[in-house]
Amino acid sequence: MGYVWDFSAVVPFFPVLLKGLLVTFKITFFTLFFSTLIGVFVGIYLNQSKSLIKKVIHFILDFFKAVPMLILILWFYFLIPELTGLRDLSAFTLVVIAMTTNVSAFMADFIRAGINNIPKEHIEAGRSLGLTKFQVWRHIILPEVIHNTLPMFTAYYIFVFIYSSLASSVSVYELTHAANKVIMLNFRSLEVYTIIAIMYAIVVLPFYFFARKLEKKSKKVII
Amino acid sequence: MKLLQVEGLNKKYDDNEVLKNVSFSIEKGSTTSIIGPSASGKSTILKCLNLLEPIQEGRISFKGKLVSNGLVKAEDVRKKIGIVFQEFNLWPNMTVLKNLILAPILTKKLRKEEAKKKAVKVLKQVNLEGLEKRLPGTLSGGQRQRVAIARALMMDYEVLLLDEITSALDPESSREVLEVLKKLKNVTLIFVTHHIEFARKISNNVIMIDEGRIIEQGDVINNPKKKRTKQFLKHLYEVR
């Protein structure tokens, strides 16, 4: 217990940590952007189709959900340049691709389940009022799916932000990697990890608050 | 010319025949009640009239024009013939106002401001003024059903189909809903109902249906002719 804390040793490295935080944001943003896009399309497709392709897609999704994120990142880091011959792909890009496979698989499942859970009466009400199939999708099904899945999505978006720290395993200069670099220079691991723990928490906590608020709001809607 | 004409309607769900050779016609401005035991095909008739359910055989004509042959767009028919469901079927994530204005804006191309003004008027008509911003989940059953009726009134339907709209409501709420409907003008009403006293008071025509077939129609409640109708009505009165 005789450890003497010295946060002043971290202060000069704040710009480095902030740069790392910015990369963490970038990984999160690109992963979420592509995952949401793919997730929505695949989720809708899975709901519409009854073909063999649907079973194949389900299997692929389950596979990407089954492999731990860290393994996916390490695996894709070596696999994709080997498969494609694109040896100059950055570690950042490879991490985004690896994370997108896992996250979009979960997103597709959320969307598929969200659509499945909409009572058919809500759709029937739209049709009976003269709305076209497209209008029913655009104005009834999708808003209800978004409304129902938003609390879950918010929680998962936070998860992606937190898991982006795994990118440090392939030397992407995000927050955790930046912290490790700083420790190599000032040998103040306790202080550095304390600071980045607080930095992660400062970003994430408002989102948890937001997610809980959404959940409360959506409870009011249930009939 | 009859407003609605149904001839030889047959409807199947897989192998299960739910409507067998059903024929009837509806006069403009009339109020018709369809009565009969549960699972006799009453609600299916309404869904067929709204073209929500495809039919296997028969013809449905509206204002002399055949609408059941797939050549007329179902969306166009649904702008004239509307339905109110037993379970209200409101959209739970939308406010009362949004529930009311969505369809008129999309299908009748009403401007948002016009639709809002009309919604306020219609809500007053169903005694729900001031509830525009509420979500359906925060309303009572009777209020929700009146919102569902208001949603239909927004469309200025020529024919309004009402599918057991008071079955899920307590007697007080049922009374409120039925009071609202009694005041409606310029709309032809077709009820499916178990509310036999109400059917007697409000209807010009009653259709008795059992096992997918029409048993008889006309002044059925006051003057039943067929044994099955008498038996059904007797049973209803005994229960009451």
Coordinates of C-alpha atoms in Angstrom, one line a residue:
Chain A
M1 CA 0.0 0.0 0.0
G2 CA 3.1 2.2 0.0
Y3 CA 2.6 3.2 -3.7
V4 CA 3.0 6.9 -4.3
W5 CA 0.5 8.1 -7.0
D6 CA 1.9 10.6 -9.4
F7 CA -0.6 11.7 -12.1
S8 CA 1.7 14.6 -13.1
A9 CA 3.8 11.9 -15.0
V10 CA 0.8 11.3 -17.3
V11 CA -0.1 15.0 -18.0
P12 CA 2.5 15.5 -20.8
F13 CA 1.1 12.4 -22.6
F14 CA -2.5 13.6 -22.6
P15 CA -2.3 14.6 -26.3
V16 CA -1.2 11.1 -27.1
L17 CA -4.1 9.6 -25.2
L18 CA -6.6 11.9 -26.8
K19 CA -5.3 11.0 -30.2
G20 CA -5.8 7.3 -29.2
L21 CA -9.4 8.2 -28.1
L22 CA -10.0 9.7 -31.5
V23 CA -8.9 6.5 -33.2
T24 CA -11.2 4.5 -30.8
F25 CA -14.1 6.8 -31.9
K26 CA -13.2 6.2 -35.6
I27 CA -13.2 2.4 -35.2
T28 CA -16.5 2.6 -33.4
F29 CA -18.1 4.9 -36.0
F30 CA -17.0 2.9 -39.0
T31 CA -17.9 -0.5 -37.4
L32 CA -21.3 0.8 -36.4
F33 CA -22.0 2.5 -39.7
F34 CA -21.2 -0.6 -41.8
S35 CA -22.8 -3.0 -39.3
T36 CA -26.0 -1.1 -39.1
L37 CA -26.3 -0.9 -42.8
I38 CA -25.6 -4.6 -43.4
G39 CA -27.6 -5.6 -40.4
V40 CA -30.7 -3.8 -41.5
F41 CA -30.6 -5.2 -45.1
V42 CA -29.8 -8.7 -44.0
G43 CA -32.4 -8.6 -41.2
I44 CA -35.1 -7.5 -43.6
Y45 CA -34.0 -10.1 -46.1
L46 CA -34.1 -12.9 -43.5
N47 CA -37.7 -11.9 -42.7
Q48 CA -38.9 -12.0 -46.3
S49 CA -37.1 -14.9 -47.8
K50 CA -37.8 -18.6 -47.2
S51 CA -35.1 -20.0 -49.5
L52 CA -32.0 -22.1 -48.9
I53 CA -30.0 -18.9 -49.1
K54 CA -31.7 -17.8 -45.8
K55 CA -30.4 -21.0 -44.1
V56 CA -26.9 -20.3 -45.4
I57 CA -27.0 -16.7 -44.2
H58 CA -28.2 -17.9 -40.8
F59 CA -25.2 -20.3 -40.6
I60 CA -22.7 -17.5 -41.5
L61 CA -24.3 -15.2 -39.0
D62 CA -24.1 -17.8 -36.2
F63 CA -20.5 -18.5 -37.1
F64 CA -19.5 -14.9 -36.7
K65 CA -21.4 -14.6 -33.5
A66 CA -19.7 -17.7 -32.1
V67 CA -16.1 -16.6 -32.7
P68 CA -14.7 -14.3 -29.9
M69 CA -14.1 -10.7 -31.2
L70 CA -10.4 -10.9 -30.3
I71 CA -9.9 -14.1 -32.3
L72 CA -11.8 -12.5 -35.3
I73 CA -9.5 -9.5 -35.2
L74 CA -6.3 -11.6 -35.0
W75 CA -7.6 -14.0 -37.6
F76 CA -8.8 -11.4 -40.2
Y77 CA -5.5 -9.5 -39.6
F78 CA -3.6 -12.4 -41.2
L79 CA -6.4 -13.9 -43.3
I80 CA -7.6 -11.0 -45.4
P81 CA -4.3 -9.9 -46.9
E82 CA -3.6 -13.6 -47.6
L83 CA -7.0 -14.2 -49.3
T84 CA -7.1 -11.0 -51.3
G85 CA -3.5 -10.3 -51.9
L86 CA -4.0 -6.8 -50.6
R87 CA -1.0 -6.6 -48.4
D88 CA -1.1 -2.9 -47.8
L89 CA -4.5 -2.8 -46.1
S90 CA -4.0 -1.0 -42.8
A91 CA -4.5 -2.7 -39.5
F92 CA -7.3 -0.1 -38.8
T93 CA -9.2 -1.3 -41.9
L94 CA -8.8 -4.9 -41.0
V95 CA -10.0 -4.3 -37.5
V96 CA -13.1 -2.5 -38.8
I97 CA -13.8 -5.4 -41.2
A98 CA -13.4 -8.0 -38.4
M99 CA -15.6 -6.2 -36.0
T100 CA -18.2 -5.5 -38.7
T101 CA -18.7 -9.2 -39.4
N102 CA -19.5 -9.9 -35.7
V103 CA -21.5 -6.8 -35.0
S104 CA -23.6 -6.9 -38.2
A105 CA -24.4 -10.5 -37.5
F106 CA -25.9 -9.4 -34.1
M107 CA -27.6 -6.4 -35.7
A108 CA -29.2 -8.5 -38.4
D109 CA -30.6 -10.8 -35.7
F110 CA -32.0 -7.8 -33.7
I111 CA -33.7 -6.5 -36.8
R112 CA -35.1 -9.9 -37.9
A113 CA -36.5 -10.5 -34.4
G114 CA -37.8 -6.9 -34.2
I115 CA -39.8 -7.3 -37.4
N116 CA -41.0 -10.8 -36.3
N117 CA -42.3 -9.4 -33.1
I118 CA -44.5 -6.7 -34.7
P119 CA -48.1 -8.0 -34.2
K120 CA -49.6 -8.7 -37.6
E121 CA -52.6 -6.6 -36.6
H122 CA -50.5 -3.4 -36.8
I123 CA -49.6 -4.2 -40.4
E124 CA -53.2 -5.2 -41.1
A125 CA -54.4 -1.8 -39.7
G126 CA -52.1 0.0 -42.2
R127 CA -53.2 -2.1 -45.1
S128 CA -56.9 -1.7 -44.2
L129 CA -56.4 2.1 -44.3
G130 CA -55.3 2.0 -47.9
L131 CA -51.5 2.2 -47.4
T132 CA -49.4 0.4 -50.0
K133 CA -47.0 -2.3 -48.9
F134 CA -44.1 0.1 -49.2
Q135 CA -45.8 2.7 -47.1
V136 CA -46.6 0.1 -44.4
W137 CA -42.9 -0.8 -44.3
R138 CA -41.7 2.8 -44.3
H139 CA -44.2 4.3 -41.9
I140 CA -45.4 1.4 -39.7
I141 CA -43.0 -1.5 -39.6
L142 CA -39.6 0.2 -39.6
P143 CA -40.5 3.0 -37.0
E144 CA -41.9 0.3 -34.7
V145 CA -38.8 -1.9 -35.2
I146 CA -36.5 1.0 -34.5
H147 CA -38.6 2.0 -31.5
N148 CA -38.6 -1.5 -30.0
T149 CA -34.9 -2.3 -30.7
L150 CA -33.3 1.1 -29.9
P151 CA -32.6 0.4 -26.2
M152 CA -30.9 -2.9 -27.3
F153 CA -29.1 -1.2 -30.1
T154 CA -27.8 1.6 -27.8
A155 CA -26.4 -1.1 -25.4
Y156 CA -24.8 -2.9 -28.3
Y157 CA -23.2 0.4 -29.6
I158 CA -21.6 0.9 -26.2
F159 CA -20.3 -2.7 -26.4
V160 CA -18.6 -1.9 -29.8
F161 CA -17.0 1.2 -28.3
I162 CA -15.6 -0.8 -25.4
Y163 CA -14.5 -3.8 -27.5
S164 CA -12.6 -1.5 -29.9
S165 CA -9.8 -1.7 -27.3
L166 CA -9.1 -5.2 -28.7
A167 CA -7.7 -3.4 -31.8
S168 CA -4.6 -2.7 -29.7
S169 CA -3.7 -6.4 -30.2
V170 CA -2.9 -5.7 -33.8
S171 CA -1.1 -2.4 -33.0
V172 CA -3.9 0.0 -34.0
Y173 CA -3.2 3.2 -32.3
E174 CA -6.4 3.5 -30.4
L175 CA -6.8 4.5 -26.7
T176 CA -5.6 1.3 -25.1
H177 CA -2.7 1.0 -27.4
A178 CA -1.8 4.6 -26.8
A179 CA -1.9 3.9 -23.1
N180 CA 0.5 1.0 -23.4
K181 CA 2.9 3.2 -25.4
V182 CA 2.7 5.9 -22.7
I183 CA 3.5 3.3 -20.0
M184 CA 6.6 2.2 -21.9
L185 CA 7.8 5.8 -21.6
N186 CA 6.8 6.8 -18.0
F187 CA 6.4 3.4 -16.3
R188 CA 3.3 4.7 -14.6
S189 CA 0.9 1.9 -15.5
L190 CA -1.4 2.4 -12.5
E191 CA -1.9 6.1 -13.2
V192 CA -2.3 5.6 -17.0
Y193 CA -4.8 2.7 -16.7
T194 CA -6.7 4.7 -14.1
I195 CA -6.9 7.7 -16.5
I196 CA -8.0 5.6 -19.5
A197 CA -10.5 3.7 -17.4
I198 CA -12.0 7.1 -16.5
M199 CA -11.9 8.3 -20.1
Y200 CA -13.8 5.2 -21.3
A201 CA -16.3 5.7 -18.5
I202 CA -16.8 9.4 -19.3
V203 CA -17.7 8.5 -22.9
V204 CA -19.9 5.5 -22.1
L205 CA -21.9 6.5 -19.0
P206 CA -24.1 9.1 -20.7
F207 CA -25.1 6.4 -23.2
Y208 CA -26.1 4.0 -20.5
F209 CA -28.2 6.8 -19.0
F210 CA -29.7 7.4 -22.4
A211 CA -30.4 3.6 -22.9
R212 CA -32.2 3.4 -19.6
K213 CA -34.3 6.4 -20.4
L214 CA -35.3 4.9 -23.7
E215 CA -36.2 1.6 -22.0
K216 CA -38.5 3.4 -19.6
K217 CA -40.1 5.3 -22.4
S218 CA -40.7 2.2 -24.5
K219 CA -42.4 0.5 -21.5
K220 CA -45.0 3.2 -21.6
V221 CA -45.9 2.3 -25.1
I222 CA -46.7 -1.4 -24.5
I223 CA -50.4 -2.1 -24.8
Chain B
M1 CA -78.4 0.2 -57.4
K2 CA -77.1 -1.5 -54.2
L3 CA -74.0 0.0 -52.6
L4 CA -72.4 -3.3 -51.9
Q5 CA -73.3 -6.6 -53.5
V6 CA -71.8 -10.0 -52.4
E7 CA -72.6 -13.0 -54.6
G8 CA -71.7 -16.6 -54.0
L9 CA -68.7 -15.9 -51.8
N10 CA -66.6 -18.9 -50.9
K11 CA -63.5 -18.5 -48.7
K12 CA -61.1 -21.2 -47.5
Y13 CA -58.1 -21.2 -45.2
D14 CA -56.2 -24.1 -46.6
D15 CA -58.8 -26.9 -46.6
N16 CA -61.0 -25.2 -44.0
E17 CA -64.1 -23.7 -45.7
V18 CA -65.0 -20.7 -43.6
L19 CA -67.6 -19.0 -46.0
K20 CA -69.9 -21.1 -48.1
N21 CA -71.9 -19.5 -50.9
V22 CA -72.5 -16.2 -49.0
S23 CA -74.7 -13.7 -50.8
F24 CA -76.2 -10.4 -49.6
S25 CA -76.5 -6.8 -50.5
I26 CA -76.2 -3.5 -48.6
E27 CA -78.2 -0.4 -49.3
K28 CA -76.6 3.0 -49.1
G29 CA -76.9 4.7 -45.7
S30 CA -78.2 1.5 -44.1
T31 CA -77.0 -0.2 -40.9
T32 CA -76.5 -3.9 -41.0
S33 CA -75.6 -6.3 -38.2
I34 CA -74.0 -9.7 -38.8
I35 CA -74.8 -12.0 -35.9
G36 CA -73.9 -15.6 -35.2
P37 CA -71.9 -17.9 -33.0
S38 CA -68.1 -17.7 -32.6
A39 CA -66.0 -18.9 -35.5
S40 CA -69.1 -18.8 -37.8
G41 CA -67.2 -16.7 -40.4
K42 CA -68.6 -13.2 -39.4
S43 CA -65.2 -11.4 -39.1
T44 CA -64.0 -13.1 -42.3
I45 CA -66.8 -11.5 -44.2
L46 CA -65.7 -8.1 -43.1
K47 CA -62.1 -8.8 -44.0
C48 CA -63.2 -10.0 -47.4
L49 CA -65.2 -6.8 -48.0
N50 CA -62.1 -4.8 -47.1
L51 CA -60.1 -7.0 -49.5
L52 CA -57.7 -8.0 -46.6
E53 CA -58.5 -11.6 -47.3
P54 CA -58.5 -13.1 -50.8
I55 CA -61.6 -15.1 -51.8
Q56 CA -61.6 -18.3 -53.8
E57 CA -65.0 -17.9 -55.5
G58 CA -67.8 -15.3 -55.8
R59 CA -68.1 -11.6 -56.5
I60 CA -67.9 -8.5 -54.4
S61 CA -69.2 -5.4 -56.2
F62 CA -69.0 -1.8 -54.8
K63 CA -71.3 0.8 -56.5
G64 CA -71.9 -1.7 -59.3
K65 CA -68.2 -2.2 -60.0
L66 CA -66.6 -5.6 -59.4
V67 CA -63.8 -5.1 -57.0
S68 CA -62.9 -8.7 -56.0
N69 CA -61.2 -9.7 -59.3
G70 CA -57.8 -8.3 -58.6
L71 CA -58.1 -5.8 -61.4
V72 CA -59.1 -2.9 -59.1
K73 CA -56.4 -1.9 -56.7
A74 CA -57.2 -3.0 -53.1
E75 CA -55.7 0.3 -51.8
D76 CA -58.4 2.3 -53.8
V77 CA -61.2 0.2 -52.4
R78 CA -59.9 0.6 -48.9
K79 CA -60.1 4.4 -49.3
K80 CA -63.9 4.0 -49.5
I81 CA -64.5 0.9 -47.3
G82 CA -62.8 1.0 -43.9
I83 CA -62.7 -1.4 -41.0
V84 CA -62.4 -1.0 -37.2
F85 CA -61.1 -4.0 -35.4
Q86 CA -62.0 -5.7 -32.2
E87 CA -58.5 -5.3 -30.7
F88 CA -58.3 -1.6 -31.9
N89 CA -55.0 -2.3 -33.8
L90 CA -53.6 1.2 -33.0
W91 CA -49.9 1.8 -33.6
P92 CA -48.5 1.8 -30.1
N93 CA -45.4 3.9 -30.8
M94 CA -47.4 6.7 -32.3
T95 CA -49.4 9.4 -30.5
V96 CA -53.1 9.5 -30.9
L97 CA -52.7 12.4 -33.3
K98 CA -50.1 10.5 -35.5
N99 CA -52.4 7.4 -35.5
L100 CA -55.1 9.6 -36.9
I101 CA -53.2 11.7 -39.5
L102 CA -50.8 9.1 -41.0
A103 CA -53.2 7.4 -43.4
P104 CA -55.1 10.6 -44.6
I105 CA -51.7 12.2 -45.4
L106 CA -50.4 9.2 -47.2
T107 CA -53.5 8.0 -49.1
K108 CA -55.7 11.1 -49.4
K109 CA -52.7 13.5 -49.9
L110 CA -54.1 15.8 -47.1
R111 CA -51.6 18.4 -46.0
K112 CA -50.3 17.9 -42.5
E113 CA -51.9 21.0 -41.1
E114 CA -55.3 20.1 -42.6
A115 CA -55.0 16.6 -41.3
K116 CA -54.2 17.9 -37.8
K117 CA -57.2 20.3 -37.8
K118 CA -59.5 17.5 -39.0
A119 CA -58.1 15.2 -36.3
V120 CA -58.9 17.7 -33.6
K121 CA -62.5 17.9 -34.9
V122 CA -62.9 14.1 -35.2
L123 CA -61.5 13.6 -31.7
K124 CA -64.2 16.0 -30.4
Q125 CA -66.8 14.0 -32.3
V126 CA -65.8 10.8 -30.4
N127 CA -65.5 12.7 -27.0
L128 CA -61.7 12.5 -26.8
E129 CA -60.7 16.1 -27.2
G130 CA -57.3 17.0 -25.7
L131 CA -55.8 13.5 -26.0
E132 CA -53.8 14.2 -29.2
K133 CA -50.4 13.8 -27.6
R134 CA -51.2 10.7 -25.6
L135 CA -49.8 7.2 -26.6
P136 CA -52.4 4.5 -27.0
G137 CA -50.8 2.5 -24.2
T138 CA -51.8 5.2 -21.7
L139 CA -55.5 5.1 -22.6
S140 CA -58.4 2.9 -21.4
G141 CA -59.9 0.2 -23.6
G142 CA -62.9 2.4 -24.4
Q143 CA -60.8 5.4 -25.2
R144 CA -58.6 3.2 -27.5
Q145 CA -61.6 1.9 -29.4
R146 CA -62.9 5.4 -29.9
V147 CA -59.4 6.5 -31.2
A148 CA -59.7 3.5 -33.6
I149 CA -63.1 4.8 -34.7
A150 CA -61.7 8.3 -35.0
R151 CA -58.9 7.0 -37.2
A152 CA -61.6 5.5 -39.5
L153 CA -63.6 8.7 -39.5
M154 CA -60.6 10.6 -40.7
M155 CA -60.9 8.7 -43.9
D156 CA -64.5 9.8 -44.7
Y157 CA -65.4 6.3 -45.6
E158 CA -68.6 5.5 -47.5
V159 CA -68.8 2.1 -45.8
L160 CA -67.5 1.4 -42.3
L161 CA -67.1 -2.2 -41.2
L162 CA -67.0 -2.7 -37.4
D163 CA -65.7 -6.1 -36.2
E164 CA -66.9 -6.9 -32.7
I165 CA -65.7 -3.5 -31.5
T166 CA -67.3 -3.8 -28.1
S167 CA -66.3 -7.4 -27.3
A168 CA -63.1 -6.4 -25.4
L169 CA -64.8 -3.6 -23.5
D170 CA -66.7 -3.3 -20.2
P171 CA -70.4 -2.3 -20.4
E172 CA -69.7 1.4 -19.6
S173 CA -67.0 1.7 -22.3
S174 CA -69.2 -0.2 -24.8
R175 CA -72.0 2.3 -24.2
E176 CA -69.7 5.2 -24.9
V177 CA -68.5 3.7 -28.1
L178 CA -72.0 2.8 -29.3
E179 CA -73.2 6.3 -28.5
V180 CA -70.5 7.7 -30.8
L181 CA -71.6 5.4 -33.6
K182 CA -75.3 6.2 -33.3
K183 CA -74.5 9.8 -34.1
L184 CA -72.7 9.0 -37.4
K185 CA -74.3 10.3 -40.5
N186 CA -73.7 9.7 -44.3
V187 CA -71.9 6.4 -43.7
T188 CA -73.1 2.9 -44.3
L189 CA -72.4 0.7 -41.3
I190 CA -71.9 -3.0 -41.2
F191 CA -71.4 -4.4 -37.7
V192 CA -70.3 -7.8 -36.6
T193 CA -71.6 -8.0 -33.0
H194 CA -72.7 -10.0 -30.1
H195 CA -74.4 -6.9 -28.7
I196 CA -77.9 -8.1 -29.6
E197 CA -79.9 -5.3 -28.1
F198 CA -77.7 -2.7 -29.8
A199 CA -78.1 -4.6 -33.1
R200 CA -81.8 -4.6 -32.7
K201 CA -82.0 -0.8 -32.0
I202 CA -79.6 0.4 -34.7
S203 CA -79.9 -2.0 -37.6
N204 CA -82.2 -1.9 -40.7
N205 CA -81.0 -5.3 -41.6
V206 CA -79.6 -8.3 -39.7
I207 CA -77.8 -11.2 -41.2
M208 CA -77.6 -14.5 -39.2
I209 CA -74.7 -16.7 -40.1
D210 CA -73.6 -20.1 -38.9
E211 CA -70.8 -22.4 -40.0
G212 CA -70.0 -20.1 -42.9
R213 CA -73.5 -20.0 -44.3
I214 CA -76.2 -17.3 -44.1
I215 CA -79.1 -18.8 -42.2
E216 CA -81.5 -15.9 -42.8
Q217 CA -81.5 -12.1 -43.1
G218 CA -84.0 -9.3 -42.6
D219 CA -85.8 -8.5 -39.3
V220 CA -84.0 -11.5 -37.8
I221 CA -83.8 -10.4 -34.1
N222 CA -87.5 -9.4 -33.8
N223 CA -88.9 -12.0 -36.1
P224 CA -86.6 -15.0 -36.5
K225 CA -87.9 -17.7 -38.8
K226 CA -85.3 -20.4 -38.8
K227 CA -84.9 -22.8 -36.0
R228 CA -81.1 -22.2 -35.8
T229 CA -81.6 -18.5 -35.4
K230 CA -84.2 -18.9 -32.7
Q231 CA -81.9 -21.3 -30.9
F232 CA -79.0 -18.9 -31.1
L233 CA -81.0 -15.9 -29.9
K234 CA -82.6 -18.0 -27.1
H235 CA -79.1 -19.0 -26.0
L236 CA -77.9 -15.4 -26.0
Y237 CA -80.8 -14.2 -23.9
E238 CA -80.3 -17.1 -21.4
V239 CA -76.7 -16.1 -21.0
R240 CA -77.7 -12.5 -20.4

